[in-house]
Short mmCIF file of C-alpha atoms in Angstrom, two decimals:
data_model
loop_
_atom_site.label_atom_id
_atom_site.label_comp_id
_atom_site.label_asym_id
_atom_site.label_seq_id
_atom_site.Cartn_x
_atom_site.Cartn_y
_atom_site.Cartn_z
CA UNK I 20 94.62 122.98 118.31
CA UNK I 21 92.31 122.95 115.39
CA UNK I 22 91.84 120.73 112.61
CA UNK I 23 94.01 122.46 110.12
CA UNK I 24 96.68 123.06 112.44
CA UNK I 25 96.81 119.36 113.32
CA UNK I 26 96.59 118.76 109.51
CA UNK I 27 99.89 120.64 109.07
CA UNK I 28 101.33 118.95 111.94
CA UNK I 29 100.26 115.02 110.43
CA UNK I 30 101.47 116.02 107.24
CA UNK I 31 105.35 116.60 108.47
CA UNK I 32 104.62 112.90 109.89
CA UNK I 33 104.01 113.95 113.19
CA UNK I 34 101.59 111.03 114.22
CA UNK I 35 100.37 112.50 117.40
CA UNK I 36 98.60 114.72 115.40
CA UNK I 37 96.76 112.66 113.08
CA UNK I 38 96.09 110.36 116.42
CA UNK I 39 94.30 112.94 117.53
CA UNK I 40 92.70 113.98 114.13
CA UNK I 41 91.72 109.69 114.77
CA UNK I 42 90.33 110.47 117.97
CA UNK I 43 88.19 113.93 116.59
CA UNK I 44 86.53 111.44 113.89
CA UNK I 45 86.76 107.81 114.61
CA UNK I 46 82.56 107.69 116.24
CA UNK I 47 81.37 109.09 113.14
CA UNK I 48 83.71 107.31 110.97
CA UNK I 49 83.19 103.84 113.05
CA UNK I 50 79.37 104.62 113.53
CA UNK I 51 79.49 104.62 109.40
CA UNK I 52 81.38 101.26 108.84
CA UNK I 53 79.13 99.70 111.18
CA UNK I 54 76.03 100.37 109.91
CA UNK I 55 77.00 99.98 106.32
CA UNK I 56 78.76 96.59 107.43
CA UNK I 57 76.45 94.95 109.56
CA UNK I 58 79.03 93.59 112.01
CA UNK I 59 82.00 95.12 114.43
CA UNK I 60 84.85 93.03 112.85
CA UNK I 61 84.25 94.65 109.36
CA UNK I 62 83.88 98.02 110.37
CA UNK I 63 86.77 97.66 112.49
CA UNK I 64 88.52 96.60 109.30
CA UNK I 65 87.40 99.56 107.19
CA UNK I 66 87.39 102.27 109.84
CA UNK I 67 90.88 101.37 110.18
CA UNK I 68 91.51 101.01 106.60
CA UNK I 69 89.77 104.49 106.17
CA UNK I 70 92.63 106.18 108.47
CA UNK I 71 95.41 104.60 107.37
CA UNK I 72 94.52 105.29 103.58
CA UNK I 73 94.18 109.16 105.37
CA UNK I 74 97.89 109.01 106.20
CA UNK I 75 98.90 107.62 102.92
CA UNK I 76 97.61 110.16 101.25
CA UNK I 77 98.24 113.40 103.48
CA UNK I 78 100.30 115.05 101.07
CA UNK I 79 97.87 115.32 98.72
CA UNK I 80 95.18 116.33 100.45
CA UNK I 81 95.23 119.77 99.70
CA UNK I 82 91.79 120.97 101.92
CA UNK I 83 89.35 121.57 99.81
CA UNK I 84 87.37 120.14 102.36
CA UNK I 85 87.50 119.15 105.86
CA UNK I 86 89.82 116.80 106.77
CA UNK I 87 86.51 115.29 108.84
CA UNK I 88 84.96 115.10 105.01
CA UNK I 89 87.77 113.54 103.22
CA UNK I 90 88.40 110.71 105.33
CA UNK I 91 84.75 110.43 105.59
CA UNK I 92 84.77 110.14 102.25
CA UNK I 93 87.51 107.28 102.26
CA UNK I 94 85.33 105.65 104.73
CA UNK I 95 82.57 105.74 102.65
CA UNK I 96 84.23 104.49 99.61
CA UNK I 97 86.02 101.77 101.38
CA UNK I 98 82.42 100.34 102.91
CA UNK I 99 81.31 100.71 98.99
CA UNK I 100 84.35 98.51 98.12
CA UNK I 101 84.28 95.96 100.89
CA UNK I 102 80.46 95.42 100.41
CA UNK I 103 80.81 95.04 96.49
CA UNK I 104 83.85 92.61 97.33
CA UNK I 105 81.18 90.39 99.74
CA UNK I 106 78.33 90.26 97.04
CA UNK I 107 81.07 89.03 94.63
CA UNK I 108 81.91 86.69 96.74
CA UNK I 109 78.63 85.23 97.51
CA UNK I 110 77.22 84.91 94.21
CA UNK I 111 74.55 87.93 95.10
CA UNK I 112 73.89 88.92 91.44
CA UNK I 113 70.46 90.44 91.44
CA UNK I 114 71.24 94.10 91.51
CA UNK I 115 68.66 96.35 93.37
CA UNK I 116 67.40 99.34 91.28
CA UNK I 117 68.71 103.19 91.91
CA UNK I 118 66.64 105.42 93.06
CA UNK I 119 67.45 107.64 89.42
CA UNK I 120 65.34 104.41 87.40
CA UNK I 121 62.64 104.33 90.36
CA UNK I 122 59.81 106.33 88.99
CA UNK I 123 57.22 104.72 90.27
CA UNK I 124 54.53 106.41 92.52
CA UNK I 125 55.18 105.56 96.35
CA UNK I 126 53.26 102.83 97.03
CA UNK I 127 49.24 103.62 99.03
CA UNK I 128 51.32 102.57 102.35
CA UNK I 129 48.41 99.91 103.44
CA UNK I 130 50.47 99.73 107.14
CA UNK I 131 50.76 102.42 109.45
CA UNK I 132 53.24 103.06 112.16
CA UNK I 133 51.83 101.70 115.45
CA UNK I 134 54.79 101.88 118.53
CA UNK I 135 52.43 102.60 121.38
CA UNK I 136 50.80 98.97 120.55
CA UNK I 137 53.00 96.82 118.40
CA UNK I 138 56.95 97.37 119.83
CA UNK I 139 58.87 98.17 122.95
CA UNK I 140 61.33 101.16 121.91
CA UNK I 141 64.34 98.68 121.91
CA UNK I 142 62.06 95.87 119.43
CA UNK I 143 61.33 98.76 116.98
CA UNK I 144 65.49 99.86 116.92
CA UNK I 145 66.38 96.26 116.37
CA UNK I 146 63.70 96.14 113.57
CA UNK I 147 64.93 99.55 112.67
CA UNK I 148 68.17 98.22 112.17
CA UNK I 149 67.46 94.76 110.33
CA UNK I 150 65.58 97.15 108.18
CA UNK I 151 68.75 98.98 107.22
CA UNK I 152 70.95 95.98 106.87
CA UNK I 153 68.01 94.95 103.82
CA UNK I 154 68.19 98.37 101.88
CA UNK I 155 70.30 98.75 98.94
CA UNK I 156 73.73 100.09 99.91
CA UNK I 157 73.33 103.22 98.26
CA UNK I 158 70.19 103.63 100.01
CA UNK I 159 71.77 102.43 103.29
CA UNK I 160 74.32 104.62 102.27
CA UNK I 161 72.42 108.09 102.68
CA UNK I 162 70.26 107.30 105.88
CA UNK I 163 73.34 106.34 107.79
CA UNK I 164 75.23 109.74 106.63
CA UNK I 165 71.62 111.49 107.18
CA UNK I 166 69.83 109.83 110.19
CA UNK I 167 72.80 108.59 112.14
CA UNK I 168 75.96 110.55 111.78
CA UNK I 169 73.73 113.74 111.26
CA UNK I 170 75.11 115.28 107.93
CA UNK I 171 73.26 118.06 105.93
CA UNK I 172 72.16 117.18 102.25
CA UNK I 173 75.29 119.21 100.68
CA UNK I 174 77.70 117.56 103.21
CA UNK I 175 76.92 114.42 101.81
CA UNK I 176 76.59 115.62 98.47
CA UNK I 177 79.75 116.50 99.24
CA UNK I 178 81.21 112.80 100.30
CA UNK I 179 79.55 111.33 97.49
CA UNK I 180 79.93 113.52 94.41
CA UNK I 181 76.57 114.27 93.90
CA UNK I 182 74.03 117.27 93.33
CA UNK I 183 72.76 118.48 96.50
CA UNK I 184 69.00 117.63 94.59
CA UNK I 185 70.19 114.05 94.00
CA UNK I 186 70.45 113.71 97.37
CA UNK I 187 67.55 115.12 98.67
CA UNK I 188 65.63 112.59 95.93
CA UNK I 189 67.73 109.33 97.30
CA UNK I 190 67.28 109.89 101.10
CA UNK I 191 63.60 110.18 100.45
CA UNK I 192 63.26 106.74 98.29
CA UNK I 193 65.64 105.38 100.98
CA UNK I 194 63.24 106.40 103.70
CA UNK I 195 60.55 104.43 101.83
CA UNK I 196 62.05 101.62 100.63
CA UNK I 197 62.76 101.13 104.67
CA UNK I 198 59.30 101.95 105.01
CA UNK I 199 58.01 99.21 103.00
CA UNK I 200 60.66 96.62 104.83
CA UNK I 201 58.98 97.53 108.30
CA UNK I 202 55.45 97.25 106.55
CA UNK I 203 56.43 93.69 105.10
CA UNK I 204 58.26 92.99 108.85
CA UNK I 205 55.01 93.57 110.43
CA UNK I 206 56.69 97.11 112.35
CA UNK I 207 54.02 99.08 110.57
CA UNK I 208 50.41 98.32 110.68
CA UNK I 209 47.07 98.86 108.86
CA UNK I 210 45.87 102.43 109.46
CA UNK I 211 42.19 102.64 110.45
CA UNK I 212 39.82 103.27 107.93
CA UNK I 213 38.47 106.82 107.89
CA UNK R 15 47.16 112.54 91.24
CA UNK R 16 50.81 112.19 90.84
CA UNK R 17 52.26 111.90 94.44
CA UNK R 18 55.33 110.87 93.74
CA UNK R 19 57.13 114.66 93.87
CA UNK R 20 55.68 114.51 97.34
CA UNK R 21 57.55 112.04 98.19
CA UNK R 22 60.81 114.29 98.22
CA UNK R 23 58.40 117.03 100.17
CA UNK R 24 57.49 114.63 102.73
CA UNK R 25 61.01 113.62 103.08
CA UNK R 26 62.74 116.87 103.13
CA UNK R 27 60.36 118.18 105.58
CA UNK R 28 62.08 115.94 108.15
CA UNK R 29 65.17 117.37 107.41
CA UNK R 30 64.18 120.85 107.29
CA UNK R 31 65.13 121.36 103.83
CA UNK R 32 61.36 123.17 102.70
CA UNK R 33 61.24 126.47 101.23
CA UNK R 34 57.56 128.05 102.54
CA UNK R 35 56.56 127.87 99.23
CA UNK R 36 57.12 123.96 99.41
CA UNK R 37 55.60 123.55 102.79
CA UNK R 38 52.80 125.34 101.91
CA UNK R 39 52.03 123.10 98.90
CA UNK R 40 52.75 119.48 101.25
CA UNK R 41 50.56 120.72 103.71
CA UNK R 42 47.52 121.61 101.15
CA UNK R 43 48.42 118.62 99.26
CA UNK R 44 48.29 116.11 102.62
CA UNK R 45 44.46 117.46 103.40
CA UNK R 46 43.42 115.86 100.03
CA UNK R 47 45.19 113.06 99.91
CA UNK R 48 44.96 109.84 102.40
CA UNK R 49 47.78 107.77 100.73
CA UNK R 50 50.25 110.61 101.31
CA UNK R 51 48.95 111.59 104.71
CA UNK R 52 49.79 108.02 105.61
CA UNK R 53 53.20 108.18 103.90
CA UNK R 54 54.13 111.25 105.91
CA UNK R 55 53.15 110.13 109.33
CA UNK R 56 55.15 106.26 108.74
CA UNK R 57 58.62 108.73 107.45
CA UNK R 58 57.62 110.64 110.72
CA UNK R 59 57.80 107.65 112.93
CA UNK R 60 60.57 106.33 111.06
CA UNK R 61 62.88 109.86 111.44
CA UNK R 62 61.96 108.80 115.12
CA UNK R 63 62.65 105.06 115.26
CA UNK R 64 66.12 106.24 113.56
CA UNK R 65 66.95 108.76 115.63
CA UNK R 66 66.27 106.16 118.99
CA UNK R 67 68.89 103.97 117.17
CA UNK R 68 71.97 106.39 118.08
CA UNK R 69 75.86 105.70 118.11
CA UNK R 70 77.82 103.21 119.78
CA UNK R 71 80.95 103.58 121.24
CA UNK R 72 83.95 103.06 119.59
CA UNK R 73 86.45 100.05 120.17
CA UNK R 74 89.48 101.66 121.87
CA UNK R 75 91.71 99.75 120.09
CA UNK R 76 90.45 101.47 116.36
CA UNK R 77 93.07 104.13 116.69
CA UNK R 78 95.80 102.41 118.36
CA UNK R 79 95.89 99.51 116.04
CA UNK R 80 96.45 102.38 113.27
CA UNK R 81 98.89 104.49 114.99
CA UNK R 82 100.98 100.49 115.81
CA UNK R 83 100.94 100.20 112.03
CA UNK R 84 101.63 103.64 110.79
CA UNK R 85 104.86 103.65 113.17
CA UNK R 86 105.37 100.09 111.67
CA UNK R 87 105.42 101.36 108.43
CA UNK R 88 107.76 104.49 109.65
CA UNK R 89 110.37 101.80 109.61
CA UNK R 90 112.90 100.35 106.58
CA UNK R 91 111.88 98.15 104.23
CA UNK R 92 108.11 98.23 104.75
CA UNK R 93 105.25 99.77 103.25
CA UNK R 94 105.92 103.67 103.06
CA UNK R 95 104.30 106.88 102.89
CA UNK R 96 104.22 109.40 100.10
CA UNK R 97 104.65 112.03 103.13
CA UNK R 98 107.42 110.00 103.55
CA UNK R 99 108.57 109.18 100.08
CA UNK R 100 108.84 112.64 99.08
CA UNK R 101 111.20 113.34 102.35
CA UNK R 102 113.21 110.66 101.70
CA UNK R 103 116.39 111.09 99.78
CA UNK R 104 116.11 108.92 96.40
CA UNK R 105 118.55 108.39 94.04
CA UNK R 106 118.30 107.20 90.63
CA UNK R 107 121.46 105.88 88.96
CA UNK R 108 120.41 106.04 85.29
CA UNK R 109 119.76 109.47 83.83
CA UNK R 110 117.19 110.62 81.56
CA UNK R 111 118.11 109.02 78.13
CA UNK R 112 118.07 105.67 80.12
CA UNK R 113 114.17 106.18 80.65
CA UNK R 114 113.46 107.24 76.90
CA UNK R 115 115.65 104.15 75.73
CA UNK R 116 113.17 102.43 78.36
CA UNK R 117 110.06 102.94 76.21
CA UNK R 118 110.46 99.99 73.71
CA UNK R 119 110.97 98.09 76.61
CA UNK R 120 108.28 99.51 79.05
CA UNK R 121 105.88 98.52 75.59
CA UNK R 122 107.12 94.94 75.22
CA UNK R 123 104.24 93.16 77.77
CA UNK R 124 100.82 93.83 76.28
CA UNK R 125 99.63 91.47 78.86
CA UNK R 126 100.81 94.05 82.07
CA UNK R 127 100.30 97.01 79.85
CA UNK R 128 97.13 98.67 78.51
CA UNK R 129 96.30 99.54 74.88
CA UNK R 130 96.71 103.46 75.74
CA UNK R 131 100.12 102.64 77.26
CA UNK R 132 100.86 101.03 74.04
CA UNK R 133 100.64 104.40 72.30
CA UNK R 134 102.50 105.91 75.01
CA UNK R 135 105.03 108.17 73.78
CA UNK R 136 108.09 110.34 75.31
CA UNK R 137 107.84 114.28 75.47
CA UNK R 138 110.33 115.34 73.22
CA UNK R 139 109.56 118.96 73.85
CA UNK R 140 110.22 119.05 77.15
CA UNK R 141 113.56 119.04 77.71
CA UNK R 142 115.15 117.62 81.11
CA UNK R 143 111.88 116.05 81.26
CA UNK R 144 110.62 112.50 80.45
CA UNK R 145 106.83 112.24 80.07
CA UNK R 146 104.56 109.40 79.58
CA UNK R 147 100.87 109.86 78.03
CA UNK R 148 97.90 107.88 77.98
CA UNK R 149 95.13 108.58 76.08
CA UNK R 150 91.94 106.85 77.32
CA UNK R 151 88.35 107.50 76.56
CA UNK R 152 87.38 105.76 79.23
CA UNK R 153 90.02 107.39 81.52
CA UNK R 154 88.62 109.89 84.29
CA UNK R 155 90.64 111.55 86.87
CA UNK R 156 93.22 110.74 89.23
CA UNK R 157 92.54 111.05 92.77
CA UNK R 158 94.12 112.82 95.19
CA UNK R 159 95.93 109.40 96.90
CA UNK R 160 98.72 107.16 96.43
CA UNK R 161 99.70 103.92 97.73
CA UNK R 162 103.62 103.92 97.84
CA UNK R 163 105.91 100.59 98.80
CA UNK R 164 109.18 100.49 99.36
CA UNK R 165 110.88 97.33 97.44
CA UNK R 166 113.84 95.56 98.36
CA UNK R 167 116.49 95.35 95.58
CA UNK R 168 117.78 97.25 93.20
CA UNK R 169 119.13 96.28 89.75
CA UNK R 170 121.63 97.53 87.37
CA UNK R 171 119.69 97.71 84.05
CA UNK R 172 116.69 99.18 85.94
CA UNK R 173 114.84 101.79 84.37
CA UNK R 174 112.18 103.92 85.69
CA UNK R 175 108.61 103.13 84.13
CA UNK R 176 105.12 104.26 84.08
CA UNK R 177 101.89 101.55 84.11
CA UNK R 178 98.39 101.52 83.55
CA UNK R 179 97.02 98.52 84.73
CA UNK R 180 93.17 97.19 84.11
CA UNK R 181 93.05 93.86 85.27
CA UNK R 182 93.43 92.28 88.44
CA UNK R 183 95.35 89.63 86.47
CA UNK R 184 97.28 92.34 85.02
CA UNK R 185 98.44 93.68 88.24
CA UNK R 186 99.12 90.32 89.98
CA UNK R 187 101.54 90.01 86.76
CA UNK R 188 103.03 92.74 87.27
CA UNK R 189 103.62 92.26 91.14
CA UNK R 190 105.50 89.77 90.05
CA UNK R 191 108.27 91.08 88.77
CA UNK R 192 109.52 92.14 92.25
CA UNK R 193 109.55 88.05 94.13
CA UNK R 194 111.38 88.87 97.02
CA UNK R 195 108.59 91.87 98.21
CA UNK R 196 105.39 91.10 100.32
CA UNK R 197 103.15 92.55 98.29
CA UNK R 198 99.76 91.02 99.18
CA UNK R 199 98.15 94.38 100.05
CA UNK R 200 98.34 95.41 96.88
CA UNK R 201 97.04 92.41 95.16
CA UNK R 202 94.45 92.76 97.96
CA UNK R 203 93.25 95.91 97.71
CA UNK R 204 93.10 96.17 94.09
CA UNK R 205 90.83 93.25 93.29
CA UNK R 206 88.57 92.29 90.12
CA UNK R 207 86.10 94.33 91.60
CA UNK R 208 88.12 97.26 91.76
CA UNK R 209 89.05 96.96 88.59
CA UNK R 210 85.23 96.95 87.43
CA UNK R 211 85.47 100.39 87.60
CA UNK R 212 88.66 101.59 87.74
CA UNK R 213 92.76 101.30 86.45
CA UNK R 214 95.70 101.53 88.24
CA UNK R 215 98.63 103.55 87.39
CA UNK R 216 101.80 102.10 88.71
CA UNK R 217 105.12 104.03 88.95
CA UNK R 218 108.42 102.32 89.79
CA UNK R 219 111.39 104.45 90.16
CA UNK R 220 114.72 103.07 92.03
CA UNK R 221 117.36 104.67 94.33
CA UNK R 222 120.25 103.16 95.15
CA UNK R 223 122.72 105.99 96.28
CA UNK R 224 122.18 108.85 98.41
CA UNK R 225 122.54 111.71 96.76
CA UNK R 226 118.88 112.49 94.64
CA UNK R 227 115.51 112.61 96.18
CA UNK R 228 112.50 112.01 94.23
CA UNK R 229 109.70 114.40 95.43
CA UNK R 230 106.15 113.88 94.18
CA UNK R 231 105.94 117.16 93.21
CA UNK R 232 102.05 117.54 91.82
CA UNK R 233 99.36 115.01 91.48
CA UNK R 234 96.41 116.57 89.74
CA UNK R 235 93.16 114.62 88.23
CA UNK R 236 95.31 114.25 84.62
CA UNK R 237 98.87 114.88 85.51
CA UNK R 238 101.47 112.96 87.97
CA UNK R 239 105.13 114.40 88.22
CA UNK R 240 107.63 113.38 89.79
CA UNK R 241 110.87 115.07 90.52
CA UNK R 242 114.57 113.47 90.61
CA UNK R 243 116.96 116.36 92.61
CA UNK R 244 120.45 115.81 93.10
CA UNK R 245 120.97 118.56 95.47
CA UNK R 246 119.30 117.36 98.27
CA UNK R 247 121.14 114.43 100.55
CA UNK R 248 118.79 111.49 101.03
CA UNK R 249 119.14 107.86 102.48
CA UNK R 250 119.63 104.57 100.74
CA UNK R 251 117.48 101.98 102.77
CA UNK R 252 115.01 102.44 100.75
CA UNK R 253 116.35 101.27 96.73
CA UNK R 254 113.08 101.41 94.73
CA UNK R 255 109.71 102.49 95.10
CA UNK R 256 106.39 101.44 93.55
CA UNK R 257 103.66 103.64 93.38
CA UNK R 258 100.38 103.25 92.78
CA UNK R 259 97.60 105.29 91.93
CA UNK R 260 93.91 104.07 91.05
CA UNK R 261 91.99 105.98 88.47
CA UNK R 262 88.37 106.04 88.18
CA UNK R 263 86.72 104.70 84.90
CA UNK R 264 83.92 106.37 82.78
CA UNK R 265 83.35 110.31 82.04
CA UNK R 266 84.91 112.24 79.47
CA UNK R 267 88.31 111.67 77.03
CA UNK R 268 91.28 112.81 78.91
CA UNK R 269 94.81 112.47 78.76
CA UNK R 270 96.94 111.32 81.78
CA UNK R 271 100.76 112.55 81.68
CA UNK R 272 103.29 111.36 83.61
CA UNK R 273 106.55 113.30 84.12
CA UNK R 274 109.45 112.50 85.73
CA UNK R 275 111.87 116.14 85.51
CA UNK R 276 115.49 116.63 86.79
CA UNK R 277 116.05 119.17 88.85
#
């Protein structure tokens, strides 16, 4: 059965159909929450959140995109919420700057990426992923949709409401901003002179 | 030099995304320039590190826990559907004139309500029809979602009404006009935070009979209507309903209607 057909279906309540419209998304959608989150019990919370704010709001989704997209797109903003809820919470006021205000030059990268000498595989995906849990969300944002649930620039321009050129710019400050976090971590090291 | 436009180059390269014409200036710009070539080959071993990083499996008990509450909420007296709403027979004791006499009424909390709602104003054109507008500059677009919950009782003098909400304090005022409903979700999910950046347009409507339905008939990014038939047979577990509806803040003026038409 295909997605539109199980779209129909889910929309005249049959919830077999959207259990299976669960099954068709809930990796990528609990592959998101995860890395945006940080820890299983959250993205638990918002994965599930995610699909159950898709059945509320069948009816009006009238499939302009994918179904896969829109509650991809709930997912999204519902990480964006819960996250913005925690710093709240915690008193994290110091606001981390977009990539739209950074116009600085990338930095001369004084480090340079070293895995045959400095990590095992698995101690560079750990650092990897400390690295991502430091970014910015929005930058964390775009390298999880782009490096780990695989989607093209205008799919997540798509997701997020944004030019396909904005996107393009904000995956490659993301990409160095978690350059310069494995640089400071010691996962990158000082090319050789030449 | 200026490297920082090769920054998106070096970047999009990964991905693909180069025209020739753009891979043909990278690659002549990375054989002058060291700080670049260095850039390039760390976002190369990165694109690598990320891709060893890979998916984990999924909890089996993501979907089920959904599907348990989605068939919990299938049942009376709990947190509905719009699918559902809009099926449901509704019925609505007081007729039109009731909601326009509702408007002084509706205006009488400045503390729930929002300056624009203060304006708000019925449609006296339309006839059969009773309309609500709020005129906002800050106001942007509706989305295409809607929280609906069933409520509990009905009441006598109840008229329908139409709320925009922008304050977390607002809403938790508001909530309160309905004590014997478990609303905690609500007060949840729409937080300060949420309200840093957005409103909340709250609908209440009531059925107490079974012989209207009220179908959610459009939902659009400036227009909600709602529509009160008598024709079709409904059920009466369900009294009243409160919908709600967040907005997004910021972008250009627009004007939000709200209709509720007789069919």
């Amino acid at each position: 059965m295909t997605e539109q057909e199980l779209v129909t279906r889910a929309k005249a309540g049959d919830d077999e159909a959207f259990a299976q419209l669960m099954r068709d998304n809930e990796k990528r959608i609990y592959n998101l929450t995860l890395r945006m989150t940080g820890n299983p019990e959250d993205a638990m919370d918002l994965a599930q959140e995610a699909f159950l704010n898709a059945w509320r709001g069948l009816k009006f989704f009238q499939g302009d995109s994918a179904f896969s997209t829109w509650v991809y797109r709930l997912a999204s903003n519902a990480c964006i919420d819960h996250l913005r809820r925690k710093k709240r919470r915690q008193d994290i006021s110091a606001p981390m700057p977009t990539d739209e205000e950074d116009d600085s030059q990338p930095d001369i990268p004084d480090d340079r990426f070293r895995p045959d000498r400095e990590l095992e595989r698995r101690e560079l995906r750990r650092a990897v992923i400390r690295g991502l849990e430091q970014l910015s969300d929005e930058h964390r944002q775009v390298l999880v949709m782009r490096e780990l649930n695989g989607l093209s620039y205008q799919e997540i321009a798509d997701v997020l409401d944004l030019e396909a050129g904005t996107v393009k710019s904000r995956i490659a400050r993301a990409r160095n901003s978690l350059r310069k976090i494995l640089v400071e971590s010691g996962n990158f090291s000082i090319p050789p002179s030449s | 030099m200026n490297c920082n436009k090769y920054l998106d180059l070096i970047s999009a390269r990964l991905d693909g995304q180069l025209t020739v014409q753009e891979d043909a200036d990278l690659t002549a710009h990375l054989q002058t320039c060291p700080a670049c070539r260095a850039i390039a080959k760390d976002m190369d071993g990165l694109h690598s590190a990320l891709a060893a990083v890979g998916e984990v499996d999924v909890p089996p008990e993501l979907s089920q826990t959904v599907l348990s509450k989605i068939r919990a909420e299938k049942r009376p007296n709990r947190r509905r559907t719009l699918r559902q709403l809009s099926a449901l027979a509704a019925c609505l004791v007081l007729c039109v004139t009731a909601w326009y006499v509702s408007l002084p009424d509706l205006n009488s909390d400045p503390q729930v309500l929002s300056d624009a709602w203060n304006t708000a104003s019925a449609g006296q054109t339309v006839p059969s029809a009773v309309r609500y507008v709020a005129e906002d500059p800050k106001f942007k677009s509706l989305p295409l979602s809607i929280d609906a919950y069933s409520l509990s009782k009905t009441d006598s003098a109840f008229v329908p009404s139409a709320h925009l909400l922008d304050s977390a304090d607002g809403l938790t005022r508001f909530l309160a006009q309905f004590p014997a409903d478990d609303l905690s979700l609500a007060e949840n999910t729409y937080d300060e935070s949420f309200f840093l950046t957005n409103r909340l347009l709250a609908v209440v409507v009531q059925e107490s009979s079974s012989s209207i339905t009220h179908t959610v008939s459009e939902l659009t990014e400036d227009s909600l209507t709602i529509l009160r038939d008598t024709s079709v047979p409904g059920d009466n577990d369900h009294p009243r309903w409160l919908m709600l509806i967040p907005t997004q803040l910021a972008g250009p003026e627009r004007t939000l209607t709200v209709e509720l038409i007789d069919q």
